Coordinates of C-alpha atoms (C1' of nucleotides) in Angstrom, one line a residue:
Chain W
X1 CA 41.0 58.2 34.2
X2 CA 43.0 59.8 31.4
X3 CA 45.0 57.6 29.1
X4 CA 48.7 57.6 29.8
X5 CA 50.5 59.8 27.4
X6 CA 50.7 58.4 23.9
X7 CA 54.2 57.3 24.1
X8 CA 53.8 55.1 27.1
X9 CA 54.6 51.6 26.2
X10 CA 57.3 52.5 23.8
X11 CA 60.1 53.3 26.1
X12 CA 63.6 52.1 25.3
X13 CA 63.3 49.0 27.4
X14 CA 60.1 47.9 25.8
X15 CA 61.7 48.6 22.4
X16 CA 64.6 46.3 23.3
X17 CA 62.2 43.6 24.4
X18 CA 60.0 43.9 21.4
X19 CA 63.1 43.6 19.2
X20 CA 64.3 40.6 21.1
X21 CA 60.9 38.9 20.7
X22 CA 60.9 39.7 17.0
X23 CA 64.3 38.2 16.5
X24 CA 63.3 35.1 18.4
X25 CA 65.8 35.6 21.2
X26 CA 64.9 33.5 24.3
X27 CA 62.3 31.8 22.0
X28 CA 60.3 34.9 22.4
X29 CA 59.9 34.4 26.2
X30 CA 59.9 37.4 28.5
X31 CA 60.8 36.8 32.1
X32 CA 61.5 39.6 34.6
X33 CA 61.9 39.9 38.3
X34 CA 61.5 42.4 41.1
X35 CA 64.3 41.7 43.5
X36 CA 63.9 43.8 46.7
X37 CA 66.1 43.4 49.7
X38 CA 63.8 42.9 52.7
X39 CA 65.5 45.5 54.8
X40 CA 62.9 48.3 54.6
X41 CA 59.5 49.2 53.2
X42 CA 58.9 49.8 49.6
X43 CA 58.7 53.4 48.4
X44 CA 57.6 55.3 45.4
X45 CA 60.9 54.5 43.7
X46 CA 60.2 50.8 44.0
X47 CA 56.7 51.3 42.5
X48 CA 58.4 52.3 39.3
X49 CA 60.4 49.1 39.2
X50 CA 57.4 47.0 40.2
X51 CA 55.2 48.5 37.5
X52 CA 57.9 48.1 34.9
X53 CA 58.8 44.5 35.7
X54 CA 55.3 43.2 36.4
X55 CA 53.9 45.4 33.6
X56 CA 56.3 44.2 31.0
X57 CA 55.7 40.6 32.0
X58 CA 52.0 41.0 31.7
X59 CA 52.2 42.8 28.4
X60 CA 54.2 40.0 26.9
X61 CA 52.4 37.0 28.4
X62 CA 55.6 36.4 30.4
X63 CA 56.0 36.2 34.1
X64 CA 57.7 38.2 36.8
X65 CA 59.3 36.8 39.8
X66 CA 59.1 38.4 43.2
X67 CA 62.5 37.5 44.5
X68 CA 63.7 38.5 47.9
X69 CA 67.4 39.4 47.8
X70 CA 68.1 38.0 51.2
X71 CA 71.9 37.7 51.2
X72 CA 72.7 39.8 54.2
X73 CA 71.0 38.4 57.3
X74 CA 72.4 41.3 59.4
X75 CA 70.0 43.7 57.8
X76 CA 67.0 41.7 56.8
X77 CA 63.8 40.9 58.5
X78 CA 60.6 38.8 58.0
X79 CA 58.6 41.9 58.8
X80 CA 59.9 43.6 55.7
X81 CA 59.2 40.5 53.7
X82 CA 55.6 40.6 54.8
X83 CA 55.2 44.3 54.1
X84 CA 56.7 44.0 50.6
X85 CA 54.3 41.2 49.6
X86 CA 51.4 43.2 51.0
X87 CA 52.5 46.2 49.0
X88 CA 53.1 44.5 45.7
X89 CA 49.7 42.8 46.0
X90 CA 48.0 46.1 46.9
X91 CA 49.6 47.7 43.9
X92 CA 47.7 45.2 41.8
X93 CA 50.4 42.7 40.8
X94 CA 50.5 38.9 41.1
X95 CA 53.7 36.9 41.2
X96 CA 51.7 33.6 41.1
X97 CA 54.1 30.8 41.7
X98 CA 57.1 32.9 41.1
X99 CA 57.9 33.8 44.8
X100 CA 61.6 33.1 45.4
X101 CA 64.5 34.1 47.5
X102 CA 68.2 34.4 46.7
X103 CA 68.6 32.0 49.7
X104 CA 66.7 29.3 47.7
X105 CA 69.9 29.2 45.5
X106 CA 72.5 29.3 48.2
X107 CA 73.6 25.7 47.4
X108 CA 73.8 26.4 43.7
X109 CA 75.6 29.7 44.3
X110 CA 78.1 27.9 46.5
X111 CA 78.7 25.4 43.7
X112 CA 79.3 28.2 41.3
X113 CA 81.9 29.6 43.6
X114 CA 83.7 26.2 43.8
X115 CA 83.7 26.1 40.1
X116 CA 85.4 29.4 39.8
X117 CA 88.0 28.4 42.4
X118 CA 88.6 25.2 40.5
X119 CA 89.0 27.2 37.3
X120 CA 91.5 29.5 39.0
X121 CA 89.1 32.4 38.7
X122 CA 88.5 33.0 42.4
X123 CA 90.6 32.9 45.5
X124 CA 90.3 33.2 49.3
X125 CA 91.9 36.4 50.5
X126 CA 93.0 36.5 54.1
X127 CA 93.6 40.3 54.1
X128 CA 91.5 42.3 56.5
X129 CA 88.7 44.6 55.2
X130 CA 91.0 47.6 55.8
X131 CA 93.9 46.0 53.9
X132 CA 91.7 45.1 51.0
X133 CA 90.5 48.6 50.8
X134 CA 94.0 49.9 50.9
X135 CA 95.0 47.5 48.1
X136 CA 92.0 48.5 46.0
X137 CA 93.6 51.7 44.9
X138 CA 91.6 54.8 44.1
X139 CA 89.5 56.2 41.3
X140 CA 92.6 57.4 39.6
X141 CA 95.2 54.9 40.8
X142 CA 95.2 51.2 40.1
X143 CA 95.0 48.7 42.9
X144 CA 97.7 46.2 43.8
X145 CA 97.3 42.4 44.0
X146 CA 96.7 40.8 47.3
X147 CA 99.5 38.6 48.5
X148 CA 97.0 35.7 48.6
X149 CA 95.9 36.2 45.0
X150 CA 98.0 33.3 43.7
X151 CA 97.2 30.7 46.3
X152 CA 97.1 27.2 44.9
X153 CA 93.7 26.0 43.8
X154 CA 93.8 23.2 46.3
X155 CA 94.5 25.6 49.1
X156 CA 91.6 27.9 48.0
X157 CA 89.3 25.0 47.9
X158 CA 90.3 23.9 51.4
X159 CA 90.0 27.4 52.7
X160 CA 86.6 28.0 51.1
X161 CA 85.4 24.7 52.5
X162 CA 86.5 25.8 56.0
X163 CA 84.8 29.2 55.5
X164 CA 81.6 27.3 54.7
X165 CA 82.1 25.0 57.7
X166 CA 82.4 27.9 60.1
X167 CA 86.0 27.4 61.0
X168 CA 86.8 31.1 60.7
X169 CA 85.6 34.1 62.5
X170 CA 83.7 36.9 60.7
X171 CA 86.1 39.0 58.6
X172 CA 88.9 36.4 58.7
X173 CA 88.8 36.0 55.0
X174 CA 86.6 36.4 51.9
X175 CA 86.3 34.8 48.5
X176 CA 87.2 37.1 45.7
X177 CA 86.9 36.9 42.0
X178 CA 90.3 37.1 40.2
X179 CA 89.7 39.7 37.6
X180 CA 91.9 42.8 37.4
X181 CA 93.2 44.9 40.2
X182 CA 94.1 47.6 37.7
X183 CA 90.6 47.8 36.0
X184 CA 89.4 51.3 35.6
X185 CA 86.0 50.0 36.8
X186 CA 86.3 49.5 40.5
X187 CA 83.8 46.7 40.4
X188 CA 86.3 44.6 38.5
X189 CA 89.1 45.0 41.0
X190 CA 88.7 41.5 42.4
X191 CA 85.3 41.9 43.8
X192 CA 84.3 40.0 46.9
X193 CA 82.0 37.1 46.2
X194 CA 81.5 35.6 49.7
X195 CA 82.0 36.9 53.2
X196 CA 81.7 35.1 56.5
X197 CA 78.7 36.1 58.6
X198 CA 77.9 33.8 61.5
X199 CA 74.4 34.9 61.8
X200 CA 71.1 33.1 61.8
X201 CA 69.4 33.7 58.5
X202 CA 65.6 34.2 58.5
X203 CA 65.1 31.3 56.1
X204 CA 68.2 29.1 56.1
X205 CA 68.8 29.3 59.9
X206 CA 72.3 28.4 60.8
X207 CA 72.9 26.3 57.7
X208 CA 75.4 28.8 56.4
X209 CA 78.2 30.7 58.1
X210 CA 79.0 32.6 54.9
X211 CA 76.8 34.4 52.5
X212 CA 77.2 35.5 48.8
X213 CA 77.5 39.1 47.9
X214 CA 74.8 40.9 45.8
X215 CA 76.5 40.8 42.5
X216 CA 77.3 37.1 42.7
X217 CA 74.0 36.0 44.1
X218 CA 71.9 38.2 41.9
X219 CA 73.5 37.3 38.6
X220 CA 73.3 33.6 39.3
X221 CA 69.7 33.9 40.6
X222 CA 68.7 35.7 37.4
X223 CA 70.3 33.0 35.3
X224 CA 68.8 30.1 37.3
X225 CA 65.3 31.6 37.0
X226 CA 65.6 32.1 33.3
X227 CA 65.2 35.8 33.6
X228 CA 65.5 37.3 30.1
X229 CA 65.6 41.0 31.0
X230 CA 67.1 42.0 34.3
X231 CA 66.0 45.6 34.8
X232 CA 67.6 47.7 37.4
X233 CA 68.5 51.3 38.2
X234 CA 71.3 53.3 36.9
X235 CA 73.7 53.0 39.8
X236 CA 74.2 49.3 38.8
X237 CA 75.4 50.2 35.3
X238 CA 79.0 49.9 36.5
X239 CA 78.1 46.5 37.8
X240 CA 77.1 45.2 34.4
X241 CA 80.6 44.2 33.3
X242 CA 80.8 42.1 36.5
X243 CA 77.4 40.6 35.8
X244 CA 78.6 39.6 32.4
X245 CA 81.9 38.3 33.8
X246 CA 80.0 36.0 36.0
X247 CA 77.8 34.8 33.2
X248 CA 80.8 34.3 31.0
X249 CA 82.8 32.3 33.5
X250 CA 80.1 30.0 34.7
X251 CA 78.0 27.4 32.9
X252 CA 74.5 28.7 33.7
X253 CA 71.2 27.6 32.1
X254 CA 70.4 30.9 30.6
X255 CA 71.9 34.3 29.7
X256 CA 69.9 37.2 31.0
X257 CA 70.6 40.8 29.9
X258 CA 70.8 43.6 32.4
X259 CA 69.3 46.9 31.4
X260 CA 69.4 50.0 33.5
X261 CA 66.9 52.9 33.8
X262 CA 66.9 56.0 36.0
X263 CA 65.3 56.1 39.4
X264 CA 62.2 58.1 40.0
X265 CA 62.4 60.8 42.5
X266 CA 59.5 63.0 43.7
X267 CA 60.2 66.6 44.7
X268 CA 60.1 67.5 48.4
X269 CA 60.5 63.8 49.3
X270 CA 63.2 61.3 49.9
X271 CA 63.6 57.7 48.7
X272 CA 66.6 56.5 50.6
X273 CA 65.7 53.6 52.8
X274 CA 68.4 54.7 55.2
X275 CA 66.9 58.1 55.6
X276 CA 63.4 56.9 55.8
X277 CA 64.5 54.6 58.6
X278 CA 66.2 57.5 60.3
X279 CA 63.0 59.5 60.3
X280 CA 61.4 56.6 62.2
X281 CA 64.3 56.1 64.6
X282 CA 64.3 59.7 65.5
X283 CA 60.6 59.8 66.1
X284 CA 60.1 62.4 63.4
X285 CA 57.3 60.3 61.9
X286 CA 55.1 57.6 63.5
X287 CA 56.4 54.7 61.4
X288 CA 56.9 53.3 57.9
X289 CA 53.2 53.9 57.2
X290 CA 53.0 57.4 58.5
X291 CA 50.8 59.1 55.9
X292 CA 53.6 61.6 55.1
X293 CA 56.0 58.9 54.1
X294 CA 56.6 58.2 50.4
X295 CA 56.4 54.5 51.3
X296 CA 53.8 52.4 49.7
X297 CA 52.4 51.7 53.1
X298 CA 52.4 55.4 53.9
X299 CA 50.7 56.4 50.6
X300 CA 48.1 53.7 51.1
X301 CA 47.3 54.9 54.5
X302 CA 47.3 58.4 53.2
X303 CA 44.6 57.3 50.9
X304 CA 46.4 57.3 47.5
X305 CA 45.0 54.6 45.2
X306 CA 47.0 51.9 43.6
X307 CA 45.6 53.0 40.3
X308 CA 46.9 56.6 40.7
X309 CA 50.3 55.3 41.6
X310 CA 50.4 53.2 38.5
X311 CA 49.2 56.1 36.3
X312 CA 51.9 58.3 37.9
X313 CA 54.8 56.0 37.2
X314 CA 53.6 55.3 33.7
X315 CA 53.3 58.9 32.9
X316 CA 56.8 59.5 34.3
X317 CA 58.2 57.3 31.6
X318 CA 61.3 55.1 31.5
X319 CA 64.6 56.7 30.5
X320 CA 68.1 57.0 31.7
X321 CA 67.8 60.7 32.6
X322 CA 67.7 61.6 36.3
X323 CA 64.2 62.5 37.2
X324 CA 62.9 64.8 39.9
X325 CA 59.2 64.9 39.3
X326 CA 57.0 67.6 40.7
X327 CA 54.8 66.5 43.6
X328 CA 51.9 68.1 41.8
X329 CA 52.2 65.4 39.1
X330 CA 51.5 62.7 41.6
X331 CA 48.8 64.6 43.3
X332 CA 47.1 65.2 40.0
X333 CA 47.0 61.4 39.3
X334 CA 45.4 61.0 42.7
X335 CA 42.8 63.7 42.1
X336 CA 42.1 62.3 38.7
X337 CA 41.3 58.9 40.0
X338 CA 39.4 60.0 43.1
X339 CA 37.3 62.5 41.1
X340 CA 35.8 59.6 39.4
X341 CA 35.1 57.3 42.3
X342 CA 34.9 59.3 45.5
X343 CA 31.4 60.1 46.8
X344 CA 30.8 63.7 47.8
X345 CA 30.0 64.6 51.4
X346 CA 29.9 67.6 53.6
X347 CA 32.4 68.3 56.4
X348 CA 33.5 71.5 58.1
X349 CA 37.1 71.6 59.1
X350 CA 37.1 74.8 61.0
X351 CA 33.5 75.4 62.2
X352 CA 31.9 78.8 62.5
X353 CA 28.4 78.8 63.9
X354 CA 25.6 80.3 61.9
X355 CA 22.2 81.0 63.4
X356 CA 19.4 81.2 60.9
X357 CA 17.2 83.6 62.8
X358 CA 14.1 83.2 60.7
X359 CA 14.2 79.4 60.7
X360 CA 12.0 77.8 63.4
X361 CA 13.7 76.4 66.5
X362 CA 13.4 72.7 66.7
X363 CA 12.6 72.2 63.1
X364 CA 14.6 69.8 61.0
X365 CA 14.4 69.1 57.2
X366 CA 16.1 66.3 55.4
X367 CA 17.5 67.7 52.2
X368 CA 18.6 65.7 49.3
X369 CA 22.2 65.9 48.1
X370 CA 23.8 64.2 45.1
X371 CA 26.6 61.8 45.9
X372 CA 28.4 62.8 42.7
X373 CA 27.1 65.7 40.7
X374 CA 28.5 64.4 37.4
X375 CA 27.5 60.7 38.0
X376 CA 23.8 60.4 38.8
X377 CA 24.3 56.6 39.1
X378 CA 26.0 57.2 42.4
X379 CA 22.7 58.2 43.8
X380 CA 21.9 60.7 46.6
X381 CA 21.6 61.0 50.3
X382 CA 19.7 63.1 52.8
X383 CA 21.4 65.5 55.1
X384 CA 19.7 67.2 58.1
X385 CA 19.2 71.0 58.0
X386 CA 18.5 72.9 61.2
X387 CA 18.4 76.4 62.6
X388 CA 22.0 76.3 63.8
X389 CA 24.6 75.2 61.4
X390 CA 28.3 75.3 60.9
X391 CA 30.1 76.8 58.0
X392 CA 33.8 76.9 57.2
X393 CA 35.4 79.8 59.1
X394 CA 37.2 80.7 55.8
X395 CA 33.9 81.1 54.1
X396 CA 33.0 84.3 56.1
X397 CA 35.0 87.5 55.9
X398 CA 34.0 90.7 57.6
X399 CA 36.1 92.8 55.3
X400 CA 36.7 90.6 52.2
X401 CA 39.1 91.4 49.4
X402 CA 38.0 91.8 45.8
X403 CA 36.4 88.9 44.1
X404 CA 35.6 87.1 47.4
X405 CA 32.2 85.8 46.8
X406 CA 31.3 83.8 49.9
X407 CA 29.6 85.2 53.0
X408 CA 30.1 88.8 54.2
X409 CA 28.1 91.2 56.3
X410 CA 24.9 92.0 54.4
X411 CA 25.9 89.6 51.7
X412 CA 24.1 86.5 50.3
X413 CA 25.5 83.1 49.7
X414 CA 23.9 79.8 48.8
X415 CA 24.1 76.9 51.2
X416 CA 24.6 74.0 48.8
X417 CA 21.6 71.8 48.4
X418 CA 19.7 74.1 50.8
X419 CA 18.8 77.8 50.9
X420 CA 20.2 81.2 50.1
X421 CA 21.1 83.0 53.2
X422 CA 21.9 86.6 54.0
X423 CA 24.2 87.7 56.7
X424 CA 22.4 90.1 59.1
X425 CA 24.6 90.2 62.2
X426 CA 28.1 89.4 63.3
X427 CA 28.7 88.4 66.9
X428 CA 32.2 88.8 68.4
X429 CA 33.9 88.0 71.7
X430 CA 35.7 90.5 73.8
X431 CA 38.9 90.0 71.8
X432 CA 37.1 90.9 68.6
X433 CA 37.0 87.4 67.2
X434 CA 33.9 86.4 65.3
X435 CA 32.1 83.7 67.3
X436 CA 28.8 83.5 65.5
X437 CA 27.1 84.9 62.4
X438 CA 23.4 85.5 62.2
X439 CA 21.6 85.1 58.9
X440 CA 18.2 84.9 57.5
X441 CA 17.1 82.3 54.9
X442 CA 15.2 83.0 51.8
X443 CA 12.5 80.2 52.1
X444 CA 11.7 80.5 48.4
X445 CA 15.3 79.6 47.4
X446 CA 15.2 76.1 48.7
X447 CA 17.0 73.7 46.4
X448 CA 14.6 72.2 43.9
X449 CA 12.0 75.0 44.2
X450 CA 11.5 77.4 41.3
X451 CA 12.9 80.2 43.5
X452 CA 16.2 78.3 43.7
X453 CA 17.0 79.4 40.2
X454 CA 17.9 82.8 41.6
X455 CA 21.6 83.1 41.3
X456 CA 24.0 84.3 43.9
X457 CA 27.7 84.4 43.4
X458 CA 28.8 81.9 46.0
X459 CA 27.9 78.5 47.2
X460 CA 29.3 77.0 50.3
X461 CA 29.1 73.8 52.2
X462 CA 27.6 73.5 55.7
X463 CA 26.6 71.0 58.3
X464 CA 23.9 71.0 61.0
X465 CA 25.2 72.0 64.4
X466 CA 23.1 69.5 66.3
X467 CA 23.0 66.7 63.7
X468 CA 26.7 66.6 62.8
X469 CA 29.5 64.6 64.4
X470 CA 32.7 65.8 65.8
X471 CA 35.8 64.2 64.4
X472 CA 39.6 64.7 64.1
X473 CA 41.0 65.4 60.7
X474 CA 44.7 65.2 59.9
X475 CA 46.0 67.6 57.2
X476 CA 49.3 66.8 55.6
X477 CA 51.7 68.9 53.7
X478 CA 55.0 68.2 52.0
X479 CA 57.5 66.6 54.3
X480 CA 60.4 68.8 53.3
X481 CA 60.9 72.4 52.7
X482 CA 63.3 71.9 49.7
X483 CA 62.7 70.1 46.5
X484 CA 65.6 67.8 46.8
X485 CA 66.4 67.1 50.4
X486 CA 68.5 64.1 49.3
X487 CA 71.1 66.6 48.0
X488 CA 72.5 67.9 51.2
X489 CA 74.0 71.3 51.2
X490 CA 76.0 73.5 53.4
X491 CA 76.9 70.6 55.6
X492 CA 73.2 70.3 56.6
X493 CA 71.5 67.0 57.1
X494 CA 68.3 66.2 55.3
X495 CA 66.5 66.4 58.6
X496 CA 67.3 70.1 58.7
X497 CA 64.9 70.6 55.9
X498 CA 61.9 68.9 57.5
X499 CA 58.7 70.9 57.1
X500 CA 57.5 71.8 60.6
X501 CA 53.9 72.0 59.2
X502 CA 53.9 68.6 57.5
X503 CA 51.1 67.5 59.8
X504 CA 48.3 69.7 61.1
X505 CA 45.6 68.2 63.3
X506 CA 42.2 69.8 63.0
X507 CA 40.6 68.4 66.2
X508 CA 37.1 69.8 66.1
X509 CA 35.8 69.1 62.7
X510 CA 32.1 68.4 62.0
X511 CA 30.9 65.8 59.5
X512 CA 27.5 64.9 58.3
X513 CA 25.9 62.1 60.3
X514 CA 25.8 59.6 57.6
X515 CA 29.6 59.4 57.7
X516 CA 29.9 58.2 61.3
X517 CA 29.8 54.6 60.2
X518 CA 32.3 55.0 57.3
X519 CA 34.7 52.0 57.4
X520 CA 38.4 52.5 57.7
X521 CA 39.9 53.0 54.2
X522 CA 36.7 54.7 52.9
X523 CA 37.6 57.5 50.5
X524 CA 35.3 60.5 50.1
X525 CA 35.4 64.0 48.8
X526 CA 34.6 66.7 51.4
X527 CA 33.1 69.1 49.0
X528 CA 35.2 72.2 48.3
X529 CA 38.0 70.9 50.5
X530 CA 39.6 67.8 49.1
X531 CA 39.7 64.1 49.2
X532 CA 39.8 62.3 52.6
X533 CA 40.1 58.8 53.8
X534 CA 39.1 57.2 57.0
X535 CA 42.4 56.3 58.7
X536 CA 43.0 52.6 58.8
X537 CA 44.7 52.6 62.2
X538 CA 43.2 55.2 64.5
X539 CA 39.5 55.1 63.7
X540 CA 37.2 54.0 66.6
X541 CA 33.8 52.5 65.7
X542 CA 31.3 55.3 65.0
X543 CA 34.1 57.8 65.3
X544 CA 36.2 57.9 62.3
X545 CA 39.5 59.8 62.0
X546 CA 40.1 61.3 58.6
X547 CA 43.3 61.9 56.6
X548 CA 43.4 64.5 53.9
X549 CA 44.6 62.6 50.8
X550 CA 44.9 65.7 48.7
X551 CA 43.2 69.1 48.4
X552 CA 41.0 70.0 45.5
X553 CA 42.6 72.4 43.0
X554 CA 42.0 75.8 44.4
X555 CA 42.0 78.7 42.0
X556 CA 40.8 81.0 44.7
X557 CA 43.9 80.4 46.7
X558 CA 45.9 81.1 43.6
X559 CA 44.0 84.3 43.0
X560 CA 44.4 85.3 46.6
X561 CA 48.2 84.8 46.4
X562 CA 48.3 86.9 43.2
X563 CA 46.4 89.7 44.9
X564 CA 48.7 89.6 47.9
X565 CA 51.7 89.8 45.6
X566 CA 50.3 93.0 44.1
X567 CA 50.1 94.8 47.4
Chain R
rU1 C1' 92.8 64.4 37.5
rG2 C1' 90.2 57.0 36.2
rG3 C1' 85.7 54.6 34.6
rG4 C1' 80.4 54.6 33.6
rG5 C1' 75.9 57.4 32.5
rC6 C1' 72.9 61.7 31.2
rG7 C1' 71.8 66.7 29.0
rU8 C1' 64.8 68.5 24.0
rA9 C1' 60.0 74.4 27.3
rG10 C1' 59.0 75.2 34.8
rC11 C1' 58.5 69.2 35.5
rC12 C1' 58.3 64.6 32.7
rA13 C1' 58.8 63.0 27.5
rA14 C1' 58.5 61.6 21.9
rG15 C1' 61.9 62.0 18.1
rU16 C1' 66.9 57.0 15.4
rG17 C1' 69.4 62.7 8.9
rG18 C1' 64.3 65.9 6.0
rU19 C1' 63.2 70.7 8.7
rA20 C1' 60.6 69.9 17.1
rA21 C1' 54.5 64.9 19.3
rG22 C1' 52.0 64.4 23.9
rG23 C1' 51.2 64.9 29.3
rC24 C1' 51.6 67.9 33.8
rA25 C1' 52.2 72.9 35.3
rA26 C1' 51.3 78.1 33.9
rC27 C1' 48.1 81.7 31.4
rG28 C1' 43.3 83.2 29.0
rG29 C1' 38.0 82.0 28.2
rG30 C1' 33.2 79.0 28.5
rU31 C1' 29.8 75.7 31.5
rU32 C1' 28.9 75.0 36.8
rU33 C1' 24.1 75.2 43.5
rU34 C1' 31.9 72.1 44.8
rG35 C1' 36.2 79.2 43.2
rA36 C1' 36.0 71.3 42.0
rU37 C1' 35.0 68.6 37.6
rC38 C1' 34.3 69.3 32.4
rC39 C1' 35.2 72.0 27.7
rC40 C1' 37.9 75.5 24.5
rG41 C1' 42.2 78.3 23.5
rU42 C1' 47.5 80.1 24.4
rG43 C1' 54.2 77.8 23.9
rU44 C1' 59.5 79.7 18.1
rA45 C1' 62.0 75.0 23.3
rC46 C1' 69.3 79.3 20.5
rC47 C1' 67.0 70.5 21.0
rG48 C1' 73.8 71.9 27.0
rC49 C1' 77.8 75.0 24.1
rA50 C1' 81.2 75.5 19.9
rG51 C1' 82.9 73.8 15.5
rG52 C1' 82.5 70.2 11.4
rU53 C1' 80.2 66.6 7.6
rU54 C1' 75.7 67.1 4.5
rC55 C1' 71.4 70.1 -0.3
rG56 C1' 69.5 69.4 4.7
rA57 C1' 71.3 67.5 11.8
rA58 C1' 68.0 67.4 18.0
rU59 C1' 69.5 63.1 15.1
rC60 C1' 76.4 61.8 12.2
rC61 C1' 81.8 63.5 13.6
rU62 C1' 85.2 66.5 16.9
rG63 C1' 86.1 69.4 21.0
rC64 C1' 84.2 71.6 25.3
rC65 C1' 80.7 72.5 29.5
rG66 C1' 77.3 70.9 33.2
rC67 C1' 74.9 67.2 36.3
rC68 C1' 74.6 62.0 38.4
rC69 C1' 77.0 57.2 39.9
rC70 C1' 81.5 54.1 41.4
rA71 C1' 87.0 53.3 45.9
rG72 C1' 81.1 48.1 51.3
rC73 C1' 83.5 41.9 53.7
rC74 C1' 75.6 46.8 51.6
rA75 C1' 71.9 46.1 47.9

RNA sequence: UGGGGCGUAGCCAAGUGGUAAGGCAACGGGUUUUGAUCCCGUGUACCGCAGGUUCGAAUCCUGCCGCCCCAGCCA
């Protein structure tokens, strides 16, 4: 693995934290938190936040809470809680004892609300949601005070108690902070602190009939946990004044500082939970863990490694500038990691039969192949060689372009770890499609023999026809046809930009026999093709299904494109 | 047209007044029984634009332009 770029570790947030430690702020403690709402699966954007928060805690001998922001029972679900914990663990982080929920603090948050009411800093508003919106004003016009804004404290206290006790229907009233209806920052125009939701909460059951809003619950939770640095994404920058107002007007045990950074977006993907969920609802993908999804579960099933994801976000950096990072940067991290650890094997995705006419029928040799050409410690394996083999259909061309140095009529090519063969005949069906190629082997060119030193331009992979196993392989491509599907244009929805070829199934692939028993989750390199993983859901014993994780770099494809462009 | 944020090579990103790091991509070349890996080499980026301050500015000031976020009883 390459070292992250030299500046990693010195981003502006880490600089702030280093300065705080140096000045003795918080007695030098560093406490962070990753606060997901359990209303969807984690995606690549969250990976950034997870690595930042847990990474910073680790680097500073601090700790990082995994806190579920479960303040809206209408949207949240235990399923999502489970998936989030599994994803964070898989990514390589440990929250130890620091697993919490905003709901753990509901009583304390309630008491904070009461305190604000008692201090005349919060009031119960009986306006409807529509009326509140109308009173809020617009971006350019100030809002107007609610007629209930100056209710006596005693009345507010009574109303709030009755909200808590379930005396009112959903929407009948809310608790609002009394700040400034003319504030240029919309978040300060008397933001809602509590709303009535007569729903069973997945953790607190029916104990509450009202729930705190994000800003209120989150700020108090941070302070209660002794969070020193509360890191969040840019869209919360406008909320910081409210965060600070809450800290200023309550007596909390600590004073966290909110710092915002930009979200990480990957080109040709989306990271909106709503849109991700829509893809599932519409049946456009098979689920949250569809290997095309930019979710952690999807990328894991796709075969990406946790290490490569960590490297990726670290290389991306931490700044306040909007990022749209090339897919290739992610893929490169995956290749870089897998190149080190994935054993090499042979598989043919689109088989073309080759008959070696001068090789005895019924004969079989076991040839030795290295599991990793650059890492001898990974050992070797034997692969069966027979008279009939399969090669990649792409590796034969009847009328090849310039610089094509694989198999062609009359031409020679090396079968990796085996013999040099020469094409002597091409068999076609009535439609003119090549169905079979006949070749002769050069027996002196067998790998390991002195004659093997003879050079030919190309080397291709192959698999024995009789001694290989048929499997299904799934090939994935980018999910969208445009770099930034989140930015809708011309009134089109993001689903209008779905790539119809994001999934291609190769149903009749052939793999070397030793792979039949590969366990789900096993990652290998199919030589010359790419990295593949045994699917963790659909594999049957003895009959694995493979997902293509990422292709190898392909300078031939690039050359071919360049040649085509010249025509 | 209110408020907040951001603008350094195709994509990320250092730089915090002294004369533009690094990574990825791209392009050359070498090694190679994976057209992979690996290795070597190649970039004047009008530092968004225009003024100003200064001996000197990507870094300070002023004005402008562009992009993103905010009007949930979502987070």
